[in-house]
mmCIF file of C-alpha atoms in Angstrom:
data_model
loop_
_atom_site.group_PDB
_atom_site.id
_atom_site.type_symbol
_atom_site.label_atom_id
_atom_site.label_comp_id
_atom_site.label_asym_id
_atom_site.label_seq_id
_atom_site.Cartn_x
_atom_site.Cartn_y
_atom_site.Cartn_z
ATOM 1 C CA MET O 27 108.767 76.578 136.303
ATOM 2 C CA GLU O 28 106.736 78.678 133.978
ATOM 3 C CA SER O 29 107.807 78.702 130.286
ATOM 4 C CA GLN O 30 109.053 81.427 128.615
ATOM 5 C CA GLU O 31 105.787 83.023 126.748
ATOM 6 C CA ILE O 32 104.261 82.722 129.852
ATOM 7 C CA LYS O 33 107.063 83.925 131.890
ATOM 8 C CA ASN O 34 106.737 87.002 129.499
ATOM 9 C CA LEU O 35 102.860 87.556 130.216
ATOM 10 C CA ILE O 36 103.514 87.944 133.807
ATOM 11 C CA LYS O 37 106.404 90.554 133.481
ATOM 12 C CA LEU O 38 104.070 92.684 131.439
ATOM 13 C CA MET O 39 101.426 91.561 133.528
ATOM 14 C CA ALA O 40 103.031 93.249 136.323
ATOM 15 C CA LYS O 41 103.444 96.515 135.072
ATOM 16 C CA ILE O 42 99.309 97.364 135.304
ATOM 17 C CA PRO O 43 99.594 99.416 138.251
ATOM 18 C CA GLY O 44 97.410 97.577 140.649
ATOM 19 C CA LEU O 45 99.230 94.226 139.673
ATOM 20 C CA GLY O 46 102.628 93.556 141.733
ATOM 21 C CA PRO O 47 104.516 90.355 140.676
ATOM 22 C CA ARG O 48 102.051 87.591 142.437
ATOM 23 C CA SER O 49 99.233 88.361 141.859
ATOM 24 C CA ALA O 50 100.275 89.347 137.944
ATOM 25 C CA ARG O 51 100.962 85.368 138.491
ATOM 26 C CA ARG O 52 97.359 84.531 139.560
ATOM 27 C CA SER O 53 96.074 87.093 136.888
ATOM 28 C CA VAL O 54 97.927 85.289 133.945
ATOM 29 C CA LEU O 55 96.601 82.065 135.339
ATOM 30 C CA SER O 56 93.125 82.888 135.218
ATOM 31 C CA LEU O 57 93.255 84.105 132.002
ATOM 32 C CA ILE O 58 94.861 80.951 130.949
ATOM 33 C CA LYS O 59 91.947 79.215 132.152
ATOM 34 C CA ASN O 60 89.943 81.213 130.482
ATOM 35 C CA PRO O 61 91.326 81.315 126.776
ATOM 36 C CA GLU O 62 87.986 82.041 125.121
ATOM 37 C CA LYS O 63 85.421 83.916 127.087
ATOM 38 C CA LEU O 64 88.316 85.883 128.801
ATOM 39 C CA MET O 65 92.095 86.262 126.908
ATOM 40 C CA LEU O 66 91.719 86.113 123.562
ATOM 41 C CA PRO O 67 88.907 89.041 123.735
ATOM 42 C CA LEU O 68 90.909 90.961 125.874
ATOM 43 C CA ALA O 69 94.411 90.392 123.461
ATOM 44 C CA LYS O 70 91.372 92.183 120.856
ATOM 45 C CA SER O 71 89.855 94.508 123.112
ATOM 46 C CA LEU O 72 93.405 96.251 123.672
ATOM 47 C CA ILE O 73 94.396 95.677 119.584
ATOM 48 C CA GLN O 74 90.729 97.780 118.615
ATOM 49 C CA VAL O 75 91.515 100.265 121.200
ATOM 50 C CA SER O 76 95.342 100.972 120.812
ATOM 51 C CA GLU O 77 94.523 101.815 116.522
ATOM 52 C CA ASN O 78 91.123 103.301 117.193
ATOM 53 C CA ILE O 79 92.126 105.562 119.999
ATOM 54 C CA LYS O 80 93.080 109.054 120.139
ATOM 55 C CA LEU O 81 93.211 112.547 121.874
ATOM 56 C CA CYS O 82 90.151 115.249 121.295
ATOM 57 C CA SER O 83 91.692 118.128 119.443
ATOM 58 C CA ILE O 84 89.570 120.334 121.938
ATOM 59 C CA CYS O 85 89.761 119.042 125.624
ATOM 60 C CA GLY O 86 92.292 116.808 125.347
ATOM 61 C CA ASN O 87 89.855 113.670 126.464
ATOM 62 C CA ILE O 88 89.929 110.267 124.243
ATOM 63 C CA ASP O 89 87.649 108.974 122.200
ATOM 64 C CA SER O 90 88.016 107.210 118.409
ATOM 65 C CA ASP O 91 87.260 110.128 116.641
ATOM 66 C CA VAL O 92 89.626 113.089 117.189
ATOM 67 C CA ILE O 93 86.072 115.610 118.260
ATOM 68 C CA CYS O 94 84.809 113.151 122.010
ATOM 69 C CA GLY O 95 81.936 112.034 122.551
ATOM 70 C CA ILE O 96 81.378 115.381 125.118
ATOM 71 C CA CYS O 97 82.889 118.172 122.533
ATOM 72 C CA LYS O 98 80.326 116.506 119.778
ATOM 73 C CA ASP O 99 77.769 116.512 121.786
ATOM 74 C CA GLU O 100 75.417 119.455 120.567
ATOM 75 C CA LYS O 101 72.678 118.753 124.054
ATOM 76 C CA ARG O 102 75.580 119.780 126.475
ATOM 77 C CA ASP O 103 76.524 123.713 127.502
ATOM 78 C CA LYS O 104 78.674 125.175 124.806
ATOM 79 C CA ASN O 105 79.854 128.218 126.956
ATOM 80 C CA THR O 106 80.556 126.199 130.068
ATOM 81 C CA ILE O 107 84.462 124.230 130.735
ATOM 82 C CA CYS O 108 85.140 121.927 133.523
ATOM 83 C CA VAL O 109 89.228 122.295 134.097
ATOM 84 C CA VAL O 110 90.205 118.878 135.192
ATOM 85 C CA GLU O 111 94.016 117.383 135.293
ATOM 86 C CA ASP O 112 92.958 113.950 133.872
ATOM 87 C CA ILE O 113 91.018 112.237 131.677
ATOM 88 C CA THR O 114 90.306 109.581 135.137
ATOM 89 C CA ASP O 115 88.851 112.944 136.496
ATOM 90 C CA VAL O 116 86.192 113.272 133.478
ATOM 91 C CA TRP O 117 85.262 109.322 133.981
ATOM 92 C CA ALA O 118 84.343 110.972 137.981
ATOM 93 C CA LEU O 119 82.616 114.161 137.146
ATOM 94 C CA GLU O 120 80.878 112.272 133.885
ATOM 95 C CA ARG O 121 79.758 109.143 137.047
ATOM 96 C CA SER O 122 78.273 112.001 139.470
ATOM 97 C CA ASN O 123 76.156 112.853 136.509
ATOM 98 C CA THR O 124 75.825 116.221 137.419
ATOM 99 C CA TYR O 125 77.746 118.519 135.137
ATOM 100 C CA LYS O 126 76.340 119.182 131.782
ATOM 101 C CA GLY O 127 79.228 121.578 130.113
ATOM 102 C CA LYS O 128 82.630 120.841 128.335
ATOM 103 C CA TYR O 129 85.687 119.952 129.736
ATOM 104 C CA HIS O 130 89.369 120.602 129.265
ATOM 105 C CA ILE O 131 92.491 118.505 130.404
ATOM 106 C CA LEU O 132 94.833 120.190 131.707
ATOM 107 C CA GLY O 133 97.438 116.174 131.171
ATOM 108 C CA GLY O 134 98.658 117.214 135.105
ATOM 109 C CA VAL O 135 99.838 119.623 137.678
ATOM 110 C CA LEU O 136 102.096 122.476 138.073
ATOM 111 C CA SER O 137 105.158 120.601 140.138
ATOM 112 C CA ALA O 138 108.507 122.311 141.027
ATOM 113 C CA ILE O 139 109.589 119.220 141.875
ATOM 114 C CA ASP O 140 109.043 116.690 139.301
ATOM 115 C CA GLY O 141 109.776 119.913 136.628
ATOM 116 C CA ILE O 142 105.890 120.080 135.431
ATOM 117 C CA ASN O 143 105.866 123.794 134.058
ATOM 118 C CA PRO O 144 103.019 125.405 131.943
ATOM 119 C CA GLU O 145 104.347 124.686 128.877
ATOM 120 C CA ASP O 146 104.098 120.776 129.429
ATOM 121 C CA LEU O 147 100.350 121.223 130.163
ATOM 122 C CA ARG O 148 97.173 122.261 127.733
ATOM 123 C CA VAL O 149 97.152 125.821 129.318
ATOM 124 C CA LYS O 150 97.277 127.112 125.497
ATOM 125 C CA GLU O 151 95.259 125.626 124.585
ATOM 126 C CA LEU O 152 92.842 126.061 127.678
ATOM 127 C CA ILE O 153 93.171 130.174 126.494
ATOM 128 C CA ASP O 154 92.553 128.840 122.588
ATOM 129 C CA ASN O 155 89.430 127.097 123.558
ATOM 130 C CA ILE O 156 88.072 129.861 125.866
ATOM 131 C CA LYS O 157 88.569 132.259 123.085
ATOM 132 C CA ILE O 158 87.542 130.513 120.245
ATOM 133 C CA ASN O 159 84.157 128.913 122.126
ATOM 134 C CA ASN O 160 83.242 131.906 123.665
ATOM 135 C CA ILE O 161 83.479 130.633 127.148
ATOM 136 C CA LYS O 162 81.532 132.005 129.662
ATOM 137 C CA GLU O 163 82.597 130.000 133.001
ATOM 138 C CA VAL O 164 85.519 128.012 133.844
ATOM 139 C CA ILE O 165 85.314 125.931 136.436
ATOM 140 C CA LEU O 166 88.410 124.598 138.059
ATOM 141 C CA ALA O 167 87.710 121.280 138.929
ATOM 142 C CA THR O 168 91.904 120.136 140.371
ATOM 143 C CA SER O 169 92.928 118.325 143.219
ATOM 144 C CA ALA O 170 92.538 119.830 146.082
ATOM 145 C CA THR O 171 96.124 119.195 147.060
ATOM 146 C CA LEU O 172 98.653 121.221 146.430
ATOM 147 C CA ALA O 173 100.185 120.716 143.249
ATOM 148 C CA GLY O 174 96.441 121.057 142.370
ATOM 149 C CA GLN O 175 95.672 123.872 144.317
ATOM 150 C CA THR O 176 98.850 125.751 143.120
ATOM 151 C CA THR O 177 97.752 125.231 138.841
ATOM 152 C CA SER O 178 94.415 126.286 140.286
ATOM 153 C CA PHE O 179 95.777 129.790 141.456
ATOM 154 C CA TYR O 180 97.766 130.000 138.733
ATOM 155 C CA ILE O 181 94.999 129.395 135.718
ATOM 156 C CA THR O 182 92.869 132.124 137.452
ATOM 157 C CA ASP O 183 95.500 134.327 137.485
ATOM 158 C CA LEU O 184 96.269 133.590 134.022
ATOM 159 C CA LEU O 185 92.289 134.011 133.276
ATOM 160 C CA LYS O 186 91.709 137.540 134.765
ATOM 161 C CA ASP O 187 91.785 139.826 132.767
ATOM 162 C CA MET O 188 89.508 137.826 130.506
ATOM 163 C CA ASN O 189 86.024 138.839 130.694
ATOM 164 C CA LEU O 190 84.561 135.030 132.172
ATOM 165 C CA THR O 191 83.192 133.688 135.918
ATOM 166 C CA VAL O 192 85.951 131.890 137.323
ATOM 167 C CA SER O 193 84.798 129.119 139.629
ATOM 168 C CA ARG O 194 86.149 126.058 141.892
ATOM 169 C CA LEU O 195 84.437 122.756 143.362
ATOM 170 C CA ALA O 196 83.414 123.540 146.763
ATOM 171 C CA GLN O 197 85.457 122.077 149.778
ATOM 172 C CA GLY O 198 84.085 120.810 152.735
ATOM 173 C CA ILE O 199 83.183 117.427 154.156
ATOM 174 C CA PRO O 200 82.419 114.940 151.994
ATOM 175 C CA ILE O 201 79.379 113.341 151.712
ATOM 176 C CA GLY O 202 78.819 110.242 154.379
ATOM 177 C CA ALA O 203 81.576 111.286 156.268
ATOM 178 C CA GLU O 204 82.049 111.596 159.987
ATOM 179 C CA LEU O 205 83.941 114.787 161.832
ATOM 180 C CA ASP O 206 85.970 112.004 163.568
ATOM 181 C CA TYR O 207 87.906 110.808 161.174
ATOM 182 C CA LEU O 208 88.155 114.179 158.986
ATOM 183 C CA ASP O 209 91.204 115.471 159.028
ATOM 184 C CA ASP O 210 91.762 119.384 159.804
ATOM 185 C CA GLY O 211 92.386 120.285 156.564
ATOM 186 C CA THR O 212 89.232 119.578 155.088
ATOM 187 C CA ILE O 213 87.099 120.632 158.710
ATOM 188 C CA GLY O 214 88.993 124.138 158.643
ATOM 189 C CA ALA O 215 87.814 124.605 154.957
ATOM 190 C CA ALA O 216 84.856 123.184 155.650
ATOM 191 C CA LEU O 217 84.487 126.167 158.631
ATOM 192 C CA ASP O 218 85.761 128.933 156.304
ATOM 193 C CA SER O 219 83.010 128.174 153.546
ATOM 194 C CA ARG O 220 80.130 127.085 155.656
ATOM 195 C CA LYS O 221 76.566 128.349 154.525
ATOM 196 C CA ILE O 222 74.133 131.059 156.640
ATOM 197 C CA LEU O 223 71.009 128.835 156.861
ATOM 198 C CA ASN O 224 69.061 131.598 158.881
ATOM 199 C CA LYS O 225 70.460 135.178 159.504
ATOM 200 C CA LYS O 226 68.901 136.894 161.468
ATOM 201 C CA MET L 29 82.110 109.275 129.131
ATOM 202 C CA GLU L 30 84.731 106.898 128.498
ATOM 203 C CA SER L 31 83.912 105.733 124.664
ATOM 204 C CA GLN L 32 82.095 101.855 123.762
ATOM 205 C CA GLU L 33 85.486 100.334 122.963
ATOM 206 C CA ILE L 34 87.262 101.878 126.311
ATOM 207 C CA LYS L 35 84.129 100.815 128.814
ATOM 208 C CA ASN L 36 84.117 97.284 127.081
ATOM 209 C CA LEU L 37 88.129 96.520 127.496
ATOM 210 C CA ILE L 38 87.693 98.189 130.831
ATOM 211 C CA LYS L 39 85.043 95.722 131.705
ATOM 212 C CA LEU L 40 87.803 92.883 130.749
ATOM 213 C CA MET L 41 89.842 93.903 132.774
ATOM 214 C CA ALA L 42 87.555 94.358 135.778
ATOM 215 C CA LYS L 43 87.799 90.505 135.230
ATOM 216 C CA ILE L 44 91.216 89.577 136.417
ATOM 217 C CA PRO L 45 91.354 88.869 139.857
ATOM 218 C CA GLY L 46 92.915 91.784 141.666
ATOM 219 C CA LEU L 47 91.618 93.916 139.782
ATOM 220 C CA GLY L 48 88.195 95.622 140.454
ATOM 221 C CA PRO L 49 86.082 97.997 138.235
ATOM 222 C CA ARG L 50 88.052 101.067 139.711
ATOM 223 C CA SER L 51 91.699 99.636 139.278
ATOM 224 C CA ALA L 52 90.536 97.899 135.877
ATOM 225 C CA ARG L 53 89.315 101.689 134.861
ATOM 226 C CA ARG L 54 93.388 103.121 136.398
ATOM 227 C CA SER L 55 94.544 100.497 134.538
ATOM 228 C CA VAL L 56 93.258 100.887 131.017
ATOM 229 C CA LEU L 57 94.305 104.142 131.180
ATOM 230 C CA SER L 58 97.507 103.539 132.049
ATOM 231 C CA LEU L 59 97.602 101.316 129.290
ATOM 232 C CA ILE L 60 95.704 103.943 126.804
ATOM 233 C CA LYS L 61 99.194 105.954 127.451
ATOM 234 C CA ASN L 62 101.832 104.071 126.751
ATOM 235 C CA PRO L 63 100.830 102.234 123.536
ATOM 236 C CA GLU L 64 103.740 101.056 122.463
ATOM 237 C CA LYS L 65 105.376 99.771 124.982
ATOM 238 C CA LEU L 66 102.753 98.273 127.315
ATOM 239 C CA MET L 67 99.797 97.988 125.971
ATOM 240 C CA LEU L 68 100.180 95.681 122.259
ATOM 241 C CA PRO L 69 103.052 93.731 123.920
ATOM 242 C CA LEU L 70 100.478 92.866 125.927
ATOM 243 C CA ALA L 71 97.662 92.227 123.164
ATOM 244 C CA LYS L 72 100.440 89.615 121.426
ATOM 245 C CA SER L 73 101.510 87.867 124.740
ATOM 246 C CA LEU L 74 98.394 86.864 125.478
ATOM 247 C CA ILE L 75 97.256 85.650 121.643
ATOM 248 C CA GLN L 76 100.816 84.550 121.910
ATOM 249 C CA VAL L 77 100.281 82.251 124.798
ATOM 250 C CA SER L 78 96.490 81.351 124.034
ATOM 251 C CA GLU L 79 97.611 79.659 120.848
ATOM 252 C CA ASN L 80 100.312 77.748 122.400
ATOM 253 C CA ILE L 81 99.498 76.628 125.599
ATOM 254 C CA LYS L 82 99.216 73.388 126.429
ATOM 255 C CA LEU L 83 97.609 70.583 129.371
ATOM 256 C CA CYS L 84 101.282 68.266 129.826
ATOM 257 C CA SER L 85 99.461 64.994 129.140
ATOM 258 C CA ILE L 86 101.319 63.497 131.829
ATOM 259 C CA CYS L 87 101.529 66.424 134.953
ATOM 260 C CA GLY L 88 98.578 67.908 134.504
ATOM 261 C CA ASN L 89 101.238 71.089 134.162
ATOM 262 C CA ILE L 90 100.709 73.815 131.460
ATOM 263 C CA ASP L 91 102.791 74.662 128.835
ATOM 264 C CA SER L 92 103.505 75.750 125.229
ATOM 265 C CA ASP L 93 103.989 71.751 124.894
ATOM 266 C CA VAL L 94 102.045 68.055 125.354
ATOM 267 C CA ILE L 95 104.884 66.892 127.388
ATOM 268 C CA CYS L 96 106.266 69.975 129.915
ATOM 269 C CA GLY L 97 109.887 70.950 130.811
ATOM 270 C CA ILE L 98 109.673 69.924 134.061
ATOM 271 C CA CYS L 99 108.518 66.557 132.807
ATOM 272 C CA LYS L 100 110.952 66.024 130.089
ATOM 273 C CA ASP L 101 113.504 66.969 132.060
ATOM 274 C CA GLU L 102 115.611 64.126 132.453
ATOM 275 C CA LYS L 103 117.666 65.566 135.148
ATOM 276 C CA ARG L 104 115.275 65.426 137.572
ATOM 277 C CA ASP L 105 114.676 62.576 139.577
ATOM 278 C CA LYS L 106 111.874 59.982 138.114
ATOM 279 C CA ASN L 107 110.807 58.345 141.198
ATOM 280 C CA THR L 108 109.005 60.958 143.248
ATOM 281 C CA ILE L 109 105.980 62.362 142.495
ATOM 282 C CA CYS L 110 104.979 65.815 144.077
ATOM 283 C CA VAL L 111 100.892 65.945 143.742
ATOM 284 C CA VAL L 112 99.464 69.417 144.784
ATOM 285 C CA GLU L 113 96.709 71.040 144.386
ATOM 286 C CA ASP L 114 97.291 74.189 141.158
ATOM 287 C CA ILE L 115 99.717 75.096 138.772
ATOM 288 C CA THR L 116 100.051 78.045 140.751
ATOM 289 C CA ASP L 117 102.136 75.206 143.516
ATOM 290 C CA VAL L 118 104.258 74.134 141.084
ATOM 291 C CA TRP L 119 105.550 77.525 140.369
ATOM 292 C CA ALA L 120 106.062 78.264 144.073
ATOM 293 C CA LEU L 121 107.698 75.050 144.378
ATOM 294 C CA GLU L 122 109.449 75.471 141.768
ATOM 295 C CA ARG L 123 110.585 79.149 143.023
ATOM 296 C CA SER L 124 111.618 77.417 146.488
ATOM 297 C CA ASN L 125 114.071 75.433 144.209
ATOM 298 C CA THR L 126 114.646 72.756 146.806
ATOM 299 C CA TYR L 127 112.321 69.694 145.143
ATOM 300 C CA LYS L 128 113.579 68.068 142.258
ATOM 301 C CA GLY L 129 111.518 65.265 141.211
ATOM 302 C CA LYS L 130 108.015 65.617 139.351
ATOM 303 C CA TYR L 131 104.938 66.831 139.828
ATOM 304 C CA HIS L 132 101.520 66.056 139.641
ATOM 305 C CA ILE L 133 98.742 69.035 139.377
ATOM 306 C CA LEU L 134 95.457 67.076 141.171
ATOM 307 C CA GLY L 135 93.222 70.508 139.573
ATOM 308 C CA GLY L 136 91.634 71.360 142.929
ATOM 309 C CA VAL L 137 90.144 69.908 146.497
ATOM 310 C CA LEU L 138 87.269 67.519 146.994
ATOM 311 C CA SER L 139 84.896 69.577 148.160
ATOM 312 C CA ALA L 140 81.071 68.776 149.224
ATOM 313 C CA ILE L 141 80.371 71.682 149.438
ATOM 314 C CA ASP L 142 81.414 72.861 145.895
ATOM 315 C CA GLY L 143 80.231 69.007 144.993
ATOM 316 C CA ILE L 144 83.915 68.625 143.998
ATOM 317 C CA ASN L 145 84.119 64.879 143.891
ATOM 318 C CA PRO L 146 87.436 62.477 143.230
ATOM 319 C CA GLU L 147 86.247 62.538 139.771
ATOM 320 C CA ASP L 148 86.495 65.883 138.787
ATOM 321 C CA LEU L 149 90.328 65.703 140.134
ATOM 322 C CA ARG L 150 92.793 64.152 138.399
ATOM 323 C CA VAL L 151 92.937 61.510 140.794
ATOM 324 C CA LYS L 152 92.466 59.056 137.582
ATOM 325 C CA GLU L 153 95.359 59.997 135.920
ATOM 326 C CA LEU L 154 97.913 60.143 139.768
ATOM 327 C CA ILE L 155 97.562 56.631 139.557
ATOM 328 C CA ASP L 156 98.354 55.738 135.723
ATOM 329 C CA ASN L 157 101.293 57.691 136.058
ATOM 330 C CA ILE L 158 102.603 56.096 139.349
ATOM 331 C CA LYS L 159 102.225 52.482 138.345
ATOM 332 C CA ILE L 160 103.314 53.296 134.469
ATOM 333 C CA ASN L 161 106.389 55.577 135.734
ATOM 334 C CA ASN L 162 107.456 52.748 138.897
ATOM 335 C CA ILE L 163 106.913 55.476 141.381
ATOM 336 C CA LYS L 164 108.665 54.825 144.621
ATOM 337 C CA GLU L 165 107.073 58.195 146.676
ATOM 338 C CA VAL L 166 104.175 60.214 146.375
ATOM 339 C CA ILE L 167 104.535 63.833 148.644
ATOM 340 C CA LEU L 168 101.333 65.624 149.053
ATOM 341 C CA ALA L 169 101.682 68.555 148.955
ATOM 342 C CA THR L 170 97.656 70.418 149.065
ATOM 343 C CA SER L 171 96.824 73.016 151.242
ATOM 344 C CA ALA L 172 96.654 72.970 154.881
ATOM 345 C CA THR L 173 93.265 73.972 155.257
ATOM 346 C CA LEU L 174 90.683 71.225 155.553
ATOM 347 C CA ALA L 175 89.984 70.561 152.294
ATOM 348 C CA GLY L 176 93.443 70.336 150.953
ATOM 349 C CA GLN L 177 93.503 68.193 154.414
ATOM 350 C CA THR L 178 90.498 65.811 153.210
ATOM 351 C CA THR L 179 91.665 65.785 149.522
ATOM 352 C CA SER L 180 95.566 64.339 151.552
ATOM 353 C CA PHE L 181 94.034 61.589 153.474
ATOM 354 C CA TYR L 182 91.788 60.468 150.693
ATOM 355 C CA ILE L 183 95.430 60.158 148.348
ATOM 356 C CA THR L 184 97.315 58.319 151.678
ATOM 357 C CA ASP L 185 93.496 56.388 151.851
ATOM 358 C CA LEU L 186 93.733 54.988 147.845
ATOM 359 C CA LEU L 187 97.314 54.396 147.667
ATOM 360 C CA LYS L 188 97.593 52.676 151.085
ATOM 361 C CA ASP L 189 98.021 49.263 149.161
ATOM 362 C CA MET L 190 100.245 50.548 146.722
ATOM 363 C CA ASN L 191 104.184 49.900 147.099
ATOM 364 C CA LEU L 192 105.138 53.064 147.537
ATOM 365 C CA THR L 193 106.156 55.938 149.596
ATOM 366 C CA VAL L 194 103.371 58.165 150.720
ATOM 367 C CA SER L 195 104.952 61.397 152.795
ATOM 368 C CA ARG L 196 103.281 65.350 152.944
ATOM 369 C CA LEU L 197 105.022 68.609 154.069
ATOM 370 C CA ALA L 198 105.574 68.480 157.039
ATOM 371 C CA GLN L 199 103.593 71.227 159.148
ATOM 372 C CA GLY L 200 104.916 73.994 162.216
ATOM 373 C CA ILE L 201 106.114 77.238 162.023
ATOM 374 C CA PRO L 202 106.663 79.120 159.236
ATOM 375 C CA ILE L 203 110.089 80.602 158.979
ATOM 376 C CA GLY L 204 110.275 84.211 160.078
ATOM 377 C CA ALA L 205 107.293 84.032 162.225
ATOM 378 C CA GLU L 206 106.820 85.199 165.638
ATOM 379 C CA LEU L 207 104.761 82.204 167.993
ATOM 380 C CA ASP L 208 102.812 85.874 169.071
ATOM 381 C CA TYR L 209 101.264 86.259 165.555
ATOM 382 C CA LEU L 210 100.403 82.789 165.013
ATOM 383 C CA ASP L 211 96.877 81.295 164.788
ATOM 384 C CA ASP L 212 96.559 78.307 167.921
ATOM 385 C CA GLY L 213 96.456 75.980 165.151
ATOM 386 C CA THR L 214 99.399 75.797 163.507
ATOM 387 C CA ILE L 215 101.506 75.626 166.990
ATOM 388 C CA GLY L 216 99.264 72.724 167.730
ATOM 389 C CA ALA L 217 100.815 71.403 164.854
ATOM 390 C CA ALA L 218 104.253 72.579 165.390
ATOM 391 C CA LEU L 219 104.000 70.920 168.833
ATOM 392 C CA ASP L 220 102.788 67.994 168.066
ATOM 393 C CA SER L 221 105.856 67.658 165.456
ATOM 394 C CA ARG L 222 108.375 68.661 167.383
ATOM 395 C CA LYS L 223 112.265 67.667 166.857
ATOM 396 C CA ILE L 224 113.780 65.820 169.064
ATOM 397 C CA LEU L 225 117.725 67.530 168.966
ATOM 398 C CA ASN L 226 119.222 66.323 172.213
ATOM 399 C CA LYS L 227 117.183 63.254 173.686
ATOM 400 C CA LYS L 228 118.873 61.557 177.385
#
């Protein structure tokens, strides 16, 4: 059987989301077969990231500095904040290469079932951020799920007396989708938000 | 966007079989969120394994010693060798908890397409192993694929003049399978190797 050290490594690998016990075993074997090119570089990179990673004190992003690259970037629009649930959402928006403002990461969504209340999210930091940086527009980009929408409504309500524009990402048919394969909710939302092309 | 260090870590993680670029990103994020419990232990475990792992000089298994635990084990049948393709096959057979002999790992299968010839496999070591340890039975446990079967035939031919029994794993219907869902090859093999229960 596997030695104790390998068993331990497989157990740790299996905790990574996307890898179960069986694929963890397979991936450990591929690591063992590539000690110089994959295994040691991976170990070093893990240590480096865990030592250097910090939470940005402004937006909640992770970076190697207490002020992240996006918050530091002078070229980005300082007056617009995009509110997202998690760091992966920042990454996804950055990949789309269309948003040029700043971000604010909530660190989750309101959820009565999971017991996540406004105090558990970075809501107070959002208000502070808006006040200090004289924000003019807040774009709500939480998920189109029940919890995401609830969070979005809660923040809209919280900001209603402040002198700023609050918007949310458009909802509708995803690019490349066929109507036949879409859920009723998406079709309904797309119909409700239809854009008039030519009005008589 | 992600800092350079995180990008580098994602790139390395994406090389692990079973993780693509997207799931690598997700798993890096989960590691970052669990620095003490997951990220650092994983890094340490990777270093430990890469430093201590050795190839068993007898069977080709990986272990923390030059003679692996199975080859060292005095309780196991010294006269039987099970020939497998890879280390994962040893792990699979050990999990089944039915085989009590020794192993010999070929390190692959013959494949004209991939240019893998007998010299590339641990075939010479198998012959030496058989001669030195006075082996009485060789069980061929290569895959039931074309390449696996070819390798099995090649070894059978190589061993035909030696004074030993050569067997292979039985082929047939896997436990729990329904006929309707099985391929024709498996059904054919099971019919050919049918076991007579009561002969008149």
